[in-house]
XYZ file of N, CA and C in Angstrom:
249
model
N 120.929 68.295 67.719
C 121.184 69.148 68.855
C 120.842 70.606 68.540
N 121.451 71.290 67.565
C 120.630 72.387 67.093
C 119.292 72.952 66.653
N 118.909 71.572 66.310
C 117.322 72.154 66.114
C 116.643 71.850 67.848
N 117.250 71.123 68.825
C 116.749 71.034 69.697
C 116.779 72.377 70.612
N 118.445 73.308 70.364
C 118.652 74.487 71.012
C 117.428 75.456 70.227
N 116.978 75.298 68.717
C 116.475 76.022 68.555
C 114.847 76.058 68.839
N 114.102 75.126 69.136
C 113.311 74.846 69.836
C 113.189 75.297 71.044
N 113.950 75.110 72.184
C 114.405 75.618 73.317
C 114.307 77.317 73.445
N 114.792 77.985 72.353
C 115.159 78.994 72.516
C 113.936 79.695 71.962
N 113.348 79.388 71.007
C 111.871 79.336 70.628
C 110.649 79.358 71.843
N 110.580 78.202 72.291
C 109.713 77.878 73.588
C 110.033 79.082 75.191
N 111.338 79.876 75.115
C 111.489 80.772 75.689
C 110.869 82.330 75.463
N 111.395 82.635 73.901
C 110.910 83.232 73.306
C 109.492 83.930 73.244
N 108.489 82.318 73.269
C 107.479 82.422 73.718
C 106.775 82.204 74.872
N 107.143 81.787 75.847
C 107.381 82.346 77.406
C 107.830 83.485 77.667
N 108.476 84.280 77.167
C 108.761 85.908 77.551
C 107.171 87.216 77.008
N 107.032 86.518 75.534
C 106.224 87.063 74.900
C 104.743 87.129 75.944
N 104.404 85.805 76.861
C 103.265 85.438 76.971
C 103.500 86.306 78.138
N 104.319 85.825 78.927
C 104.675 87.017 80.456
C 104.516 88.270 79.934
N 104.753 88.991 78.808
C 104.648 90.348 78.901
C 103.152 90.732 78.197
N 102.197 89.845 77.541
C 101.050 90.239 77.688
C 100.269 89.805 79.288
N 101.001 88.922 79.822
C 100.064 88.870 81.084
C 100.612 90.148 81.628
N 101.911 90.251 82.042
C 101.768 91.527 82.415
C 101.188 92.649 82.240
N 101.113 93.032 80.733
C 100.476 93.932 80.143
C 98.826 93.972 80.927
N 98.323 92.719 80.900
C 97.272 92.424 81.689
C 96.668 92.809 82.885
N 97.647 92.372 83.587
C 97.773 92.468 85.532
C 97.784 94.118 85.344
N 98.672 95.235 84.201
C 98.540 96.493 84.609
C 97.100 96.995 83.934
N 96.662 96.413 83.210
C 95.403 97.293 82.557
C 94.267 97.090 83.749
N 94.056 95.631 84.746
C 93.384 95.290 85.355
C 93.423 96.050 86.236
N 94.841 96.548 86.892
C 94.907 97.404 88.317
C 94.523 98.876 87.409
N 94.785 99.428 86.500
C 94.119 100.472 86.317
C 92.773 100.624 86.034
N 91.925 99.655 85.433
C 90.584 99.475 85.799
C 90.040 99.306 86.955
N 90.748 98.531 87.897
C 90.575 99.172 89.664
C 90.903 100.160 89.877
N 91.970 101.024 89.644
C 92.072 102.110 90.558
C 90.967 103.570 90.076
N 90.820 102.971 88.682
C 89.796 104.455 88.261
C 87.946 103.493 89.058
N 87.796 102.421 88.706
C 86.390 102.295 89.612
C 86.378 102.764 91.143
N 87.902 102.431 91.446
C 88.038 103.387 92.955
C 87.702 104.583 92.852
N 88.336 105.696 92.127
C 88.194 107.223 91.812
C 86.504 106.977 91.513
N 86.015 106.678 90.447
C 84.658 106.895 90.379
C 84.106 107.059 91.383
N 83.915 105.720 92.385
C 83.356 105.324 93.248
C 83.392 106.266 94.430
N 84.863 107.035 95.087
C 84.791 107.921 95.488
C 84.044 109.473 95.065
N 84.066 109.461 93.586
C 83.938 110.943 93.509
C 82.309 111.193 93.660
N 81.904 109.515 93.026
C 80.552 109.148 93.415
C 80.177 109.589 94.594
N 80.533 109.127 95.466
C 80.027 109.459 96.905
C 80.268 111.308 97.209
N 81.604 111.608 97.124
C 81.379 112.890 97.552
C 80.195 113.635 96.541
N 80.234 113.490 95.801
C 79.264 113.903 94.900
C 78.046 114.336 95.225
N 77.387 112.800 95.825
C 76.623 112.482 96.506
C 76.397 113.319 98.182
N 77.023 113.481 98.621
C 77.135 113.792 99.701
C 76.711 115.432 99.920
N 77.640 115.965 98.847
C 77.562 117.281 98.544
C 75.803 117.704 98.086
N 75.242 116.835 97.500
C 73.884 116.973 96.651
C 72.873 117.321 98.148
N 73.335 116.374 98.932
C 72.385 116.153 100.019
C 72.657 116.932 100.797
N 73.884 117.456 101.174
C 74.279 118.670 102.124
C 73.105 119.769 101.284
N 73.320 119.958 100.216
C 72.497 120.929 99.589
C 71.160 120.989 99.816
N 70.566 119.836 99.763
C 69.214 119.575 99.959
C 69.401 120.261 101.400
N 69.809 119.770 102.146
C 69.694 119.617 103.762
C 69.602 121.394 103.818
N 70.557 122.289 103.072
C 70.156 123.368 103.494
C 69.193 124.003 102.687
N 68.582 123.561 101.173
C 67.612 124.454 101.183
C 66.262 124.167 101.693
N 66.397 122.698 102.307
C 65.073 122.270 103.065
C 65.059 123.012 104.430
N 65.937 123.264 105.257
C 66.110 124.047 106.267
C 65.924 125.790 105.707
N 65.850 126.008 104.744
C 65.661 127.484 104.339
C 63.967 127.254 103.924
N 63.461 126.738 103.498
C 62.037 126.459 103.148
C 61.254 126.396 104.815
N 61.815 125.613 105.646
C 61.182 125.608 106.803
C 61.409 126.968 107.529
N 62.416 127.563 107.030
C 62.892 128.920 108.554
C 61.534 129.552 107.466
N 61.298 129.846 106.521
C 60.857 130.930 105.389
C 59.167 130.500 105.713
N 58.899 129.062 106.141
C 57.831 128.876 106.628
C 57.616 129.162 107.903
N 58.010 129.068 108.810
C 58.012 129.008 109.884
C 57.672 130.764 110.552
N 58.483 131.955 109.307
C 58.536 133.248 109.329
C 57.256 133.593 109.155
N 56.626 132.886 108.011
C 55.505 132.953 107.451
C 53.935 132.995 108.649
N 54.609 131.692 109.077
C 53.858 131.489 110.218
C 53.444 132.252 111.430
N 54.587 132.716 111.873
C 54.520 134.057 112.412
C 54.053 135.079 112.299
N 54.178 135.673 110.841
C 52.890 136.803 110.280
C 51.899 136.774 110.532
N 51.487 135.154 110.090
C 49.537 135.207 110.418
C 49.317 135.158 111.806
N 50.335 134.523 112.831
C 49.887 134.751 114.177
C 49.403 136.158 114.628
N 50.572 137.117 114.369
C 50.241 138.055 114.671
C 49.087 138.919 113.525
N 49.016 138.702 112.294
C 47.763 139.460 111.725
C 46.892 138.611 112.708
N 46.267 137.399 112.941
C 45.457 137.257 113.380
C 44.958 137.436 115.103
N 46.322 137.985 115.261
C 46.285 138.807 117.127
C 45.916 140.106 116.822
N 46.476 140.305 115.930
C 46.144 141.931 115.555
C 44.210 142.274 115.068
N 44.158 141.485 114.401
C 42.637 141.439 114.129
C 41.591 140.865 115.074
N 42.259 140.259 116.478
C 41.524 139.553 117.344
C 41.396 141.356 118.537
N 42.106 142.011 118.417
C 41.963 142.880 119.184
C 41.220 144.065 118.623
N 41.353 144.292 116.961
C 40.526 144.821 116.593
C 39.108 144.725 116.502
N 38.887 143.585 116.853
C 37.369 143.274 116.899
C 36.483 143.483 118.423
């Protein structure tokens, strides 16, 4: 009977042990989700921000062309009357 309690109490023993590496488990897993979440977000704003950027210095390249454009209209009105 005693070696059977101690068996018993053994086989618990190691049922507690095994629950607290699964646990240990289940938390390392949700923190490897929650930081691929964070990545994944900061990813995107990241992202987002890059392209806002683009978006305005491509809109500054076109106004700066577009100014440009304007000059030669008029040098070349200006030189159409000089002639």
């Amino acid at each position: 009977m005693e070696n059977e309690m101690k068996l018993i109490i053994r086989a618990i023993e190691e049922l507690v042990e095994d629950s607290d590496v699964i646990t240990d488990i289940k938390n390392d897993l949700f923190d490897v989700e929650q930081r691929q979440k964070r990545d994944h977000d900061d990813a995107i704003e990241n992202t987002s921000e890059k392209v806002n950027d683009l978006h305005y210095d491509i809109q500054d390249d076109l106004d700066s062309l577009q100014h440009q454009i304007d000059e030669l209209k008029d040098a070349i009105e200006d030189l159409k009357e000089k002639s």
